[in-house]
mmCIF file with all atom_site columns, C-alpha atoms in Angstrom:
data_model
loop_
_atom_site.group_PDB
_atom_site.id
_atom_site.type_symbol
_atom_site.label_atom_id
_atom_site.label_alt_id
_atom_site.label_comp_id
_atom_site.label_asym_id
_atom_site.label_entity_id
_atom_site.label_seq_id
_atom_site.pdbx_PDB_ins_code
_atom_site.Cartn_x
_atom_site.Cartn_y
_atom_site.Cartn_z
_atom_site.occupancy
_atom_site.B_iso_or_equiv
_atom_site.pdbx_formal_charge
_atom_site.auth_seq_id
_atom_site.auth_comp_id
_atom_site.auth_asym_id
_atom_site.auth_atom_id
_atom_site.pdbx_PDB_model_num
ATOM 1   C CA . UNK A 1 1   ? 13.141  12.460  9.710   1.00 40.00 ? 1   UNK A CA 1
ATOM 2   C CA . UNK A 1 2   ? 16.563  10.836  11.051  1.00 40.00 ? 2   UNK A CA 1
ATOM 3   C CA . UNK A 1 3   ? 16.753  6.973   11.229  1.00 44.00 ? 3   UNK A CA 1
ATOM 4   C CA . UNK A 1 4   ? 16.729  7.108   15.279  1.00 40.00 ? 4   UNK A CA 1
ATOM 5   C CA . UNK A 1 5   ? 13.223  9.286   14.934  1.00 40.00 ? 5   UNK A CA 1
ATOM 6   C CA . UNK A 1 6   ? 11.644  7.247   12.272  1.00 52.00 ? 6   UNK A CA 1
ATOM 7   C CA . UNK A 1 7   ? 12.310  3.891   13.897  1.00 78.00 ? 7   UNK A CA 1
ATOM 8   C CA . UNK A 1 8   ? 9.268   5.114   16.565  1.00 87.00 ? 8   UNK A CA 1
ATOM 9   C CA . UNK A 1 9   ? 6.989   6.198   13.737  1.00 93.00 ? 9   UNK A CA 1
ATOM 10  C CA . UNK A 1 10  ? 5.088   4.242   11.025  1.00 94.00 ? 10  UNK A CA 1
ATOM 11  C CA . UNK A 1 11  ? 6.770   5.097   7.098   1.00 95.00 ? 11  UNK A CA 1
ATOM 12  C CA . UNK A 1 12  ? 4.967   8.049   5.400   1.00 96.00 ? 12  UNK A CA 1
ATOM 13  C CA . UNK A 1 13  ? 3.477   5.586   2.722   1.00 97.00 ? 13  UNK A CA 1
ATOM 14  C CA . UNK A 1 14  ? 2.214   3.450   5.825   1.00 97.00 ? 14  UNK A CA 1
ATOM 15  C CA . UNK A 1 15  ? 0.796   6.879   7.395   1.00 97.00 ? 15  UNK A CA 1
ATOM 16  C CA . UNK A 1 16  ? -1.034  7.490   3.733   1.00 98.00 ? 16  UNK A CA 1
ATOM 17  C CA . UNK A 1 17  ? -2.601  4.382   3.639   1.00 98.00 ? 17  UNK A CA 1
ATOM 18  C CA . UNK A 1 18  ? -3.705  4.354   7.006   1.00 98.00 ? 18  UNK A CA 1
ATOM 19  C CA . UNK A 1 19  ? -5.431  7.515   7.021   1.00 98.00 ? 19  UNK A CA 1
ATOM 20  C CA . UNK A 1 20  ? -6.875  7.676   3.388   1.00 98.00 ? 20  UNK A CA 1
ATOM 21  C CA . UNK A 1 21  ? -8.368  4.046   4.132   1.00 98.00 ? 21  UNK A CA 1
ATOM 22  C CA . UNK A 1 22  ? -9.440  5.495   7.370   1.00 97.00 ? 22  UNK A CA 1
ATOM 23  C CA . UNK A 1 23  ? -11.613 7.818   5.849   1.00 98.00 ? 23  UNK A CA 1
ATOM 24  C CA . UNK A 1 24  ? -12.972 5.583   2.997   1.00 98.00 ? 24  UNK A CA 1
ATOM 25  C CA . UNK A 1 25  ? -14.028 3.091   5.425   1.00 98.00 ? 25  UNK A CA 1
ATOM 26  C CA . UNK A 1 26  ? -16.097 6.171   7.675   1.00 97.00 ? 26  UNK A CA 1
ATOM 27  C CA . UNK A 1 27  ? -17.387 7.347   3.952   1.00 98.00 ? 27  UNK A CA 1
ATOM 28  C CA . UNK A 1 28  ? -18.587 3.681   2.996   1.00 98.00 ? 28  UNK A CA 1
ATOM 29  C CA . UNK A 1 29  ? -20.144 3.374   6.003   1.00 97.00 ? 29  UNK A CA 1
ATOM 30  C CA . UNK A 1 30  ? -22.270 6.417   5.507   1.00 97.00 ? 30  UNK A CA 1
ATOM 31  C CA . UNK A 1 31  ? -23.304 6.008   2.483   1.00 98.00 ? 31  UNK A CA 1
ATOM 32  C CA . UNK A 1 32  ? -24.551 2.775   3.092   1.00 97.00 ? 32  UNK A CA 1
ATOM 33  C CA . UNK A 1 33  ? -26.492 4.087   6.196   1.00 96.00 ? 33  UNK A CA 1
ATOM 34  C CA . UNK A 1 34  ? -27.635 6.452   3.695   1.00 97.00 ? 34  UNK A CA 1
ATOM 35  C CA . UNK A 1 35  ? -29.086 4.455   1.129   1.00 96.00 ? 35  UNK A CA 1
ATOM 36  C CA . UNK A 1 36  ? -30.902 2.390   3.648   1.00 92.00 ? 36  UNK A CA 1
ATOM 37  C CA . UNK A 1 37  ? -32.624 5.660   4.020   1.00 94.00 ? 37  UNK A CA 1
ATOM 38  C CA . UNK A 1 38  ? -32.785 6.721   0.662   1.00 96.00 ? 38  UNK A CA 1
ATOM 39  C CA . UNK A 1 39  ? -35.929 6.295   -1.819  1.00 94.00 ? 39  UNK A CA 1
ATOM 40  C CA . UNK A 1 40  ? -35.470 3.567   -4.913  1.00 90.00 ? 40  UNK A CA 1
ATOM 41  C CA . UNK A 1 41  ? -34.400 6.211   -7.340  1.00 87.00 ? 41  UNK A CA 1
ATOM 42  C CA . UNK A 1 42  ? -31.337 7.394   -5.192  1.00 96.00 ? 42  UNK A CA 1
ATOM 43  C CA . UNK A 1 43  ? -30.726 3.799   -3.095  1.00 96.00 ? 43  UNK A CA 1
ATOM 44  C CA . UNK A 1 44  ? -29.306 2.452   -6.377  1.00 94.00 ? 44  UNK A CA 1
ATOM 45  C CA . UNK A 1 45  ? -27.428 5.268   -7.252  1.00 96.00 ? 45  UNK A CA 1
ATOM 46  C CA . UNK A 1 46  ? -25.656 5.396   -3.690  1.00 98.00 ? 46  UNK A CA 1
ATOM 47  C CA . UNK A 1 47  ? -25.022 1.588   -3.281  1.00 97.00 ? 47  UNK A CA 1
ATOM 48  C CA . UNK A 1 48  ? -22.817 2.334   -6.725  1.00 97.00 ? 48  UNK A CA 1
ATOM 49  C CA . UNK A 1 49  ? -20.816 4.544   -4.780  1.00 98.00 ? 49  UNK A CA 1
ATOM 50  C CA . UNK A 1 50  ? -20.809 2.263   -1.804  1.00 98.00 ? 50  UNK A CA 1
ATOM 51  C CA . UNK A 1 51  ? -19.742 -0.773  -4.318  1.00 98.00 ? 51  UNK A CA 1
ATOM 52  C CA . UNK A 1 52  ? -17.311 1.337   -5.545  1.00 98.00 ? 52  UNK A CA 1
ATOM 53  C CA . UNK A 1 53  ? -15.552 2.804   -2.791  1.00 98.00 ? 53  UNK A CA 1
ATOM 54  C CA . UNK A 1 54  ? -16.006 -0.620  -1.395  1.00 98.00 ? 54  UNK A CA 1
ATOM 55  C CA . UNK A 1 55  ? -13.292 -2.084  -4.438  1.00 98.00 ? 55  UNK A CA 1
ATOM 56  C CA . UNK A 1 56  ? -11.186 1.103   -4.077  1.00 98.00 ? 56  UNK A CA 1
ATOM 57  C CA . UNK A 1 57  ? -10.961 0.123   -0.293  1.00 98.00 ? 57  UNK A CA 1
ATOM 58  C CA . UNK A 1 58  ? -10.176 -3.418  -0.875  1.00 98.00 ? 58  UNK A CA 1
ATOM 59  C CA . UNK A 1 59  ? -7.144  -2.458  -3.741  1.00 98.00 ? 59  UNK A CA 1
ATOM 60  C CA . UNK A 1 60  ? -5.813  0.302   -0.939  1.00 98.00 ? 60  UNK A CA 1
ATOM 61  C CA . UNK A 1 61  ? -5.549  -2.538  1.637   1.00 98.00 ? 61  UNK A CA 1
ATOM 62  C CA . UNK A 1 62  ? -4.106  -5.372  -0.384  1.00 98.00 ? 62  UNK A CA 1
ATOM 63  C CA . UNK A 1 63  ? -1.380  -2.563  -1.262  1.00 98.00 ? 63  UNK A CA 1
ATOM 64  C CA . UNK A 1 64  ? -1.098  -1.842  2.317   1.00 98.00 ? 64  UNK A CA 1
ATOM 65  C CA . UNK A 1 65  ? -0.442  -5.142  3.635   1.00 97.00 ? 65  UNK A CA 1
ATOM 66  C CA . UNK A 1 66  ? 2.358   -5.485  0.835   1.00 97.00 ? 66  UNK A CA 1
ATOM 67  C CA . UNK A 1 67  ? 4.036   -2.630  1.784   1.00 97.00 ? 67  UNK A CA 1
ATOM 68  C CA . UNK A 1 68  ? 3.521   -3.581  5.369   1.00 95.00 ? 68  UNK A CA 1
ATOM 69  C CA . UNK A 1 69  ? 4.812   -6.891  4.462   1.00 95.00 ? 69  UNK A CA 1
ATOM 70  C CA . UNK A 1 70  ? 7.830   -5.823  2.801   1.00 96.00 ? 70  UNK A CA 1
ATOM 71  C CA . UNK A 1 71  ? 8.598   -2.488  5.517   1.00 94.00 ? 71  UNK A CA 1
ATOM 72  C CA . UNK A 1 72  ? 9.161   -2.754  9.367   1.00 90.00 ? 72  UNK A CA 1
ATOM 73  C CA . UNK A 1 73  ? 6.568   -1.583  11.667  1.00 91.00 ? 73  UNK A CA 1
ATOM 74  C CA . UNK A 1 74  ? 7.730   0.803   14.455  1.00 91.00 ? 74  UNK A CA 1
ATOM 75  C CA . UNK A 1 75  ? 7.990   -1.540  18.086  1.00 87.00 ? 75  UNK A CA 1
ATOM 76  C CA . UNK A 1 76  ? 4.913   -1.160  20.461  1.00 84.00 ? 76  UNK A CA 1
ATOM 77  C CA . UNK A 1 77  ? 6.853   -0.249  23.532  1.00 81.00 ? 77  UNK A CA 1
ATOM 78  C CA . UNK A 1 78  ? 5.433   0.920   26.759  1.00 80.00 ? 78  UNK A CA 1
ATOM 79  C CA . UNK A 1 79  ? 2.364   -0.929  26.588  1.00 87.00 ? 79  UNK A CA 1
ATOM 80  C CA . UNK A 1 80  ? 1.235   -4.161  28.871  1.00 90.00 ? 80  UNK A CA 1
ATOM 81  C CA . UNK A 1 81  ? 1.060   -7.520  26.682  1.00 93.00 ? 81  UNK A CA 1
ATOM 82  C CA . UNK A 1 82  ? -2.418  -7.777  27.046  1.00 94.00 ? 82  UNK A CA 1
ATOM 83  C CA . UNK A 1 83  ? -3.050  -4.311  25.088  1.00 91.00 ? 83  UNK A CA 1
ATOM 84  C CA . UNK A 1 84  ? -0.467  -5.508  22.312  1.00 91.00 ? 84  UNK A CA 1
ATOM 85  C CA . UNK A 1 85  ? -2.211  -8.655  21.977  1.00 94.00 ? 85  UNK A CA 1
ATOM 86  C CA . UNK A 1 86  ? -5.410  -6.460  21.692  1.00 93.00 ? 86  UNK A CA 1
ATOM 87  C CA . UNK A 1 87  ? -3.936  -4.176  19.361  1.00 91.00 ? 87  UNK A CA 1
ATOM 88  C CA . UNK A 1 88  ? -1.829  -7.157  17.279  1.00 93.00 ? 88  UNK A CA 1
ATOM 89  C CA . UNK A 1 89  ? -5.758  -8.981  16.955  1.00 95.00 ? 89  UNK A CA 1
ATOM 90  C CA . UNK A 1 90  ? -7.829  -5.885  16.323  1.00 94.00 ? 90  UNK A CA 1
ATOM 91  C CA . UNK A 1 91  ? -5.120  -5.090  13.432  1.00 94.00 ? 91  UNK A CA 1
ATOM 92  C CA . UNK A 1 92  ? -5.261  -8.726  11.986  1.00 96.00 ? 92  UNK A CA 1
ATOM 93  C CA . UNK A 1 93  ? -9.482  -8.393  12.225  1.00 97.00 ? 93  UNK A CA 1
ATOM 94  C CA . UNK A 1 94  ? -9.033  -5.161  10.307  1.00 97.00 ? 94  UNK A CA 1
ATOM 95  C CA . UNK A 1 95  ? -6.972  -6.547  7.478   1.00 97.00 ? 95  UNK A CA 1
ATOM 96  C CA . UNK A 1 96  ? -9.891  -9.806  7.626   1.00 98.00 ? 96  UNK A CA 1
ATOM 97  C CA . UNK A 1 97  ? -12.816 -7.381  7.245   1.00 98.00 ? 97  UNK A CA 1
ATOM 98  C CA . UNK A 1 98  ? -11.278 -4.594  4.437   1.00 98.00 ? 98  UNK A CA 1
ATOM 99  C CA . UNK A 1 99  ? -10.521 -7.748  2.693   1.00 98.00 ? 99  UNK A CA 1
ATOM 100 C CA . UNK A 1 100 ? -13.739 -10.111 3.227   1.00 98.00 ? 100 UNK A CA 1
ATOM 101 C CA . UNK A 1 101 ? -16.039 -7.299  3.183   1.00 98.00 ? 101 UNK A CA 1
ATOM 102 C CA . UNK A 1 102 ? -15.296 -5.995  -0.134  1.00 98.00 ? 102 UNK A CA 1
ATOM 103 C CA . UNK A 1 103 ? -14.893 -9.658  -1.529  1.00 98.00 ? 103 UNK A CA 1
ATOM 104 C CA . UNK A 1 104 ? -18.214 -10.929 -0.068  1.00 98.00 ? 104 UNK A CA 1
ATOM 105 C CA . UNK A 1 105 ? -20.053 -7.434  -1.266  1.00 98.00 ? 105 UNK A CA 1
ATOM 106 C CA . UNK A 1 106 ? -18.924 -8.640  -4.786  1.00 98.00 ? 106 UNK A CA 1
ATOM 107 C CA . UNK A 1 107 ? -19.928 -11.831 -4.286  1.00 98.00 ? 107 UNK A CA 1
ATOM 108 C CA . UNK A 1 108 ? -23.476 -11.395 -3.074  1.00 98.00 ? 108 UNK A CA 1
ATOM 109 C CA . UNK A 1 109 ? -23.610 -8.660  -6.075  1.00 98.00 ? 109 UNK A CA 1
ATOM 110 C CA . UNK A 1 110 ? -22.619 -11.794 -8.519  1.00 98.00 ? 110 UNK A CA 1
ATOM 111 C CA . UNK A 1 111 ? -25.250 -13.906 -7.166  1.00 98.00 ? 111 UNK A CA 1
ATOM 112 C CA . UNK A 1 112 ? -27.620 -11.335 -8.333  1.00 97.00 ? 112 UNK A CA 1
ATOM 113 C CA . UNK A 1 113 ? -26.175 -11.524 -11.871 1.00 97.00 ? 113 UNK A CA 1
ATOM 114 C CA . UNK A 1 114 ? -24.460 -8.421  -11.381 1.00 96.00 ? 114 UNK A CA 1
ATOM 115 C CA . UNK A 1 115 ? -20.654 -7.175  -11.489 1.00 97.00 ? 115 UNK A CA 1
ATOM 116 C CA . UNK A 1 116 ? -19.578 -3.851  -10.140 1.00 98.00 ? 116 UNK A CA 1
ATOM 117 C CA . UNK A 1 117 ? -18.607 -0.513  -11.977 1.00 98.00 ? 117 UNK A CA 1
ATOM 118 C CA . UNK A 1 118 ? -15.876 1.208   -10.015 1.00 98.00 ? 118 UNK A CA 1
ATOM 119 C CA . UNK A 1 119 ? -16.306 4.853   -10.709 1.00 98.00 ? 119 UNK A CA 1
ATOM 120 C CA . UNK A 1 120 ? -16.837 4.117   -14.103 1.00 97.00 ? 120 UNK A CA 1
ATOM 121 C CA . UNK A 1 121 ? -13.272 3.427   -14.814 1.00 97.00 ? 121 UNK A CA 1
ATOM 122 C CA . UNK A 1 122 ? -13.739 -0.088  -14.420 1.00 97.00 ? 122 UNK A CA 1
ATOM 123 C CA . UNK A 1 123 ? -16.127 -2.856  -14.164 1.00 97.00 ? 123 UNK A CA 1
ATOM 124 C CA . UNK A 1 124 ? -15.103 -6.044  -12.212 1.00 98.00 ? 124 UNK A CA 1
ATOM 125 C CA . UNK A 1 125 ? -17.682 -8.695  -13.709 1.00 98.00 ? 125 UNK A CA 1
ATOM 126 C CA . UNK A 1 126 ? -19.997 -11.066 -11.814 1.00 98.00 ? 126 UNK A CA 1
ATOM 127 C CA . UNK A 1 127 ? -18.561 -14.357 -10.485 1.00 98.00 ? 127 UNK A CA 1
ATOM 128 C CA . UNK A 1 128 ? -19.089 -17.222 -11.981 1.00 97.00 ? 128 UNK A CA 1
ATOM 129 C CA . UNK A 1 129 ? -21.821 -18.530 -9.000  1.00 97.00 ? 129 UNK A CA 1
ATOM 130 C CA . UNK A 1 130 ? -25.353 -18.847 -10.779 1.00 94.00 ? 130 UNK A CA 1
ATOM 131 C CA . UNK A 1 131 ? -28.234 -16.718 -9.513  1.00 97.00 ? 131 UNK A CA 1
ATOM 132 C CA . UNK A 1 132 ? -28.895 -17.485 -6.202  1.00 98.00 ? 132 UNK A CA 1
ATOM 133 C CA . UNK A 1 133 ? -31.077 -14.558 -4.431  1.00 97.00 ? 133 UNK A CA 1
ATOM 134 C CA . UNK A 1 134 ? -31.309 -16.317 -1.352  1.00 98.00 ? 134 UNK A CA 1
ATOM 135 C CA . UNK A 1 135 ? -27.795 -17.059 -0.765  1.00 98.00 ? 135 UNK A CA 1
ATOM 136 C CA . UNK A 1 136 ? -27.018 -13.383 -2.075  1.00 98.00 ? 136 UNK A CA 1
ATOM 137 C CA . UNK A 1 137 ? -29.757 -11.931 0.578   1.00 98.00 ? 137 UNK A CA 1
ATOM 138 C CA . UNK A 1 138 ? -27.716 -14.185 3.188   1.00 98.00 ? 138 UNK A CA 1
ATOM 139 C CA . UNK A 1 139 ? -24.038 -12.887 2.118   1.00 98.00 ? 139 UNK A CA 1
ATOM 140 C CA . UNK A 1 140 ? -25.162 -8.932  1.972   1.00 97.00 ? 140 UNK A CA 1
ATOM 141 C CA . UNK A 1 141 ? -26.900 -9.503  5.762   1.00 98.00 ? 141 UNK A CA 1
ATOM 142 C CA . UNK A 1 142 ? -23.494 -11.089 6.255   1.00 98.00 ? 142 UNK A CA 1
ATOM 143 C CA . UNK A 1 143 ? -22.100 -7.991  4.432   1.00 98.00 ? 143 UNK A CA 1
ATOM 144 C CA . UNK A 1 144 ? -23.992 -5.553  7.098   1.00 97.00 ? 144 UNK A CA 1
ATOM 145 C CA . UNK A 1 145 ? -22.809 -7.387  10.003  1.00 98.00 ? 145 UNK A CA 1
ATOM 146 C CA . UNK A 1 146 ? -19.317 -7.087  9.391   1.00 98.00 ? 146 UNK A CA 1
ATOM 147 C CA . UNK A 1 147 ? -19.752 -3.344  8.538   1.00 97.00 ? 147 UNK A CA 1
ATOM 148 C CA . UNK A 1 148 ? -20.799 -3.026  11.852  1.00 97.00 ? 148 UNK A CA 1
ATOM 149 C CA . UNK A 1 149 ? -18.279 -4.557  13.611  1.00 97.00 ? 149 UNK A CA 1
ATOM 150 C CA . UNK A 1 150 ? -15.648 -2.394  11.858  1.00 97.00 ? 150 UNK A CA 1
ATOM 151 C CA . UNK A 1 151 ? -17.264 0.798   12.875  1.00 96.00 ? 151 UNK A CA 1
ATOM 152 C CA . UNK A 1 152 ? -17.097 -0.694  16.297  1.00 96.00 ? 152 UNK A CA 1
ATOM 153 C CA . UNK A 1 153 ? -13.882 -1.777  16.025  1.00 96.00 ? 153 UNK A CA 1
ATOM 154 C CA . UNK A 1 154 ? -12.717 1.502   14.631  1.00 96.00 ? 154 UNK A CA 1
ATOM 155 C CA . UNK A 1 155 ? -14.252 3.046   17.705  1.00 95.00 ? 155 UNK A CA 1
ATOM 156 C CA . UNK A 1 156 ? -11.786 0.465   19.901  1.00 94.00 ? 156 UNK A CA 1
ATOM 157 C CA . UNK A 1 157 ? -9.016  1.941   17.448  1.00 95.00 ? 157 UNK A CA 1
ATOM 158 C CA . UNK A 1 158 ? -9.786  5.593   18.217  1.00 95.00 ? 158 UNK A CA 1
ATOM 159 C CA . UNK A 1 159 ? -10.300 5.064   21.948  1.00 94.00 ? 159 UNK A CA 1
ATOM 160 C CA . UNK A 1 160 ? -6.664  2.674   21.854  1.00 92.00 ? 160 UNK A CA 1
ATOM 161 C CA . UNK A 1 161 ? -5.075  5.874   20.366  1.00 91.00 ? 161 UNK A CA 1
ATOM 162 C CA . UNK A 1 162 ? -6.487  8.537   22.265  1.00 93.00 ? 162 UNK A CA 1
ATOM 163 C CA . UNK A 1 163 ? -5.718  6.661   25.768  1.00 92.00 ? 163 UNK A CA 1
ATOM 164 C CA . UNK A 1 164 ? -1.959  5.943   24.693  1.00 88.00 ? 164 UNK A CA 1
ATOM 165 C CA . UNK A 1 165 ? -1.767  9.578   23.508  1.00 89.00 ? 165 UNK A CA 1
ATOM 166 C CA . UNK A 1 166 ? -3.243  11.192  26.066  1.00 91.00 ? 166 UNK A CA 1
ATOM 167 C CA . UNK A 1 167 ? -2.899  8.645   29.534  1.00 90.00 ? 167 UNK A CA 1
ATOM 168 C CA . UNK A 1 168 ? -0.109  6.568   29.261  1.00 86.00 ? 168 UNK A CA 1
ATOM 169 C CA . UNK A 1 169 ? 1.428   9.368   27.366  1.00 86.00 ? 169 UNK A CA 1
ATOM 170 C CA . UNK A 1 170 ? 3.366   7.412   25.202  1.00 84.00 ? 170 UNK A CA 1
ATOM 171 C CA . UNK A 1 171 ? 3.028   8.762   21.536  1.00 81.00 ? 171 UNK A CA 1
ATOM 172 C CA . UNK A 1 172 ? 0.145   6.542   20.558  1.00 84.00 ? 172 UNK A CA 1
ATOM 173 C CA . UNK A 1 173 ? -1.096  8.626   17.836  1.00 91.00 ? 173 UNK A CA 1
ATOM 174 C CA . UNK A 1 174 ? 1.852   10.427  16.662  1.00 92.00 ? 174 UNK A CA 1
ATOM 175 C CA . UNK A 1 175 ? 3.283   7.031   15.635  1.00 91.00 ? 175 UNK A CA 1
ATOM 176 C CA . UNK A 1 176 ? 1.093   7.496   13.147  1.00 94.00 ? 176 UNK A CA 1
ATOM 177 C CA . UNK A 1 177 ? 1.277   11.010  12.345  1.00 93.00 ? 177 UNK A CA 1
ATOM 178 C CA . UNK A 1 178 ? 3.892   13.126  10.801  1.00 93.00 ? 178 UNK A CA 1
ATOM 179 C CA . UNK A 1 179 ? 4.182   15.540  13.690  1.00 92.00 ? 179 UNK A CA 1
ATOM 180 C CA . UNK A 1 180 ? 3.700   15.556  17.274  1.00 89.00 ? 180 UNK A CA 1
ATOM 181 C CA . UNK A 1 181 ? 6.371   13.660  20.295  1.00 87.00 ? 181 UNK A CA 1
ATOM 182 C CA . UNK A 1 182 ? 6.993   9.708   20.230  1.00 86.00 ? 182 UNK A CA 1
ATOM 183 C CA . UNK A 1 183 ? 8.545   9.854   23.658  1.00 83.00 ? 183 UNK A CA 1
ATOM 184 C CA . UNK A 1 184 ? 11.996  7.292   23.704  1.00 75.00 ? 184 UNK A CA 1
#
């Protein structure tokens, strides 16, 4: 891509992590709606995945927001204030949640005297917090909560995107694709 073209697009390493934590966060959130479905035998085994992904989501992000930190975003041009305020807060929110939500997970997990195996290549241990099932009960509701309001939020993303894109005609999601017209 030449300089002039890229300067209206996110980096290709920005457009990587985007999408790859895009679908780990839509994946997590499944498979926790599925092991809240899910008998004992294959709740536990799910919620490992769900743990798991939940650490590999958390890593992804903390490497996004460096290279986000260290690597211009494209301008939002074309766009009232009011929807880059939105779109500046709903971004910050995002960054809170794929943070918190993976920290607190582990958290309420060490309150139960548990760590959490990450795909088996790793294990991050337990906190040091004593056992405390109440206050572990309290920080997975938490947990659940915030899960929710990222799929929401997600949906706010999506519908951002697609009205850009498609009304205002301005690029919206091809800033964040590879292909497709960023208009000048």
């Amino acid at each position: 891509m030449e300089a002039a073209h890229s300067a209206k697009r996110y980096s290709i390493v920005a457009m990587v992590f985007h999408w790859v934590i895009a679908v780990a966060v839509i994946v997590n959130w499944r498979l926790a709606e599925a092991a809240e479905h899910a008998s004992d035998a294959e709740k536990a085994a799910i919620f490992g995945n769900h743990k798991a992904l939940g650490i590999t989501i958390l890593l992804l992000t903390l490497a996004r927001l460096a290279w986000r930190l260290t690597h211009p975003v494209p301008p939002l041009t074309g766009v009232a204030s009011w929807e880059r305020i939105l779109a500046r807060s709903v971004h910050v929110i995002f960054y809170v949640m794929l943070i918190g939500l993976p920290l607190g997970g582990w958290l309420a997990n060490s309150y139960y005297g548990s760590g959490v195996d990450v795909f088996g290549i790793f294990t991050l241990p337990a906190l040091p917090v004593g056992p405390d099932k109440e206050a572990g009960k309290a920080i997975f509701d938490l947990h659940a909560t915030g899960g929710e309001i990222v799929i929401y939020l997600v949906g706010l993303h999506i519908l951002g995107g697609l009205k850009h894109t498609f009304f205002d005609k301005n690029g919206g999601i091809f800033r964040m694709l590879p292909f497709g017209k960023v208009p000048d």
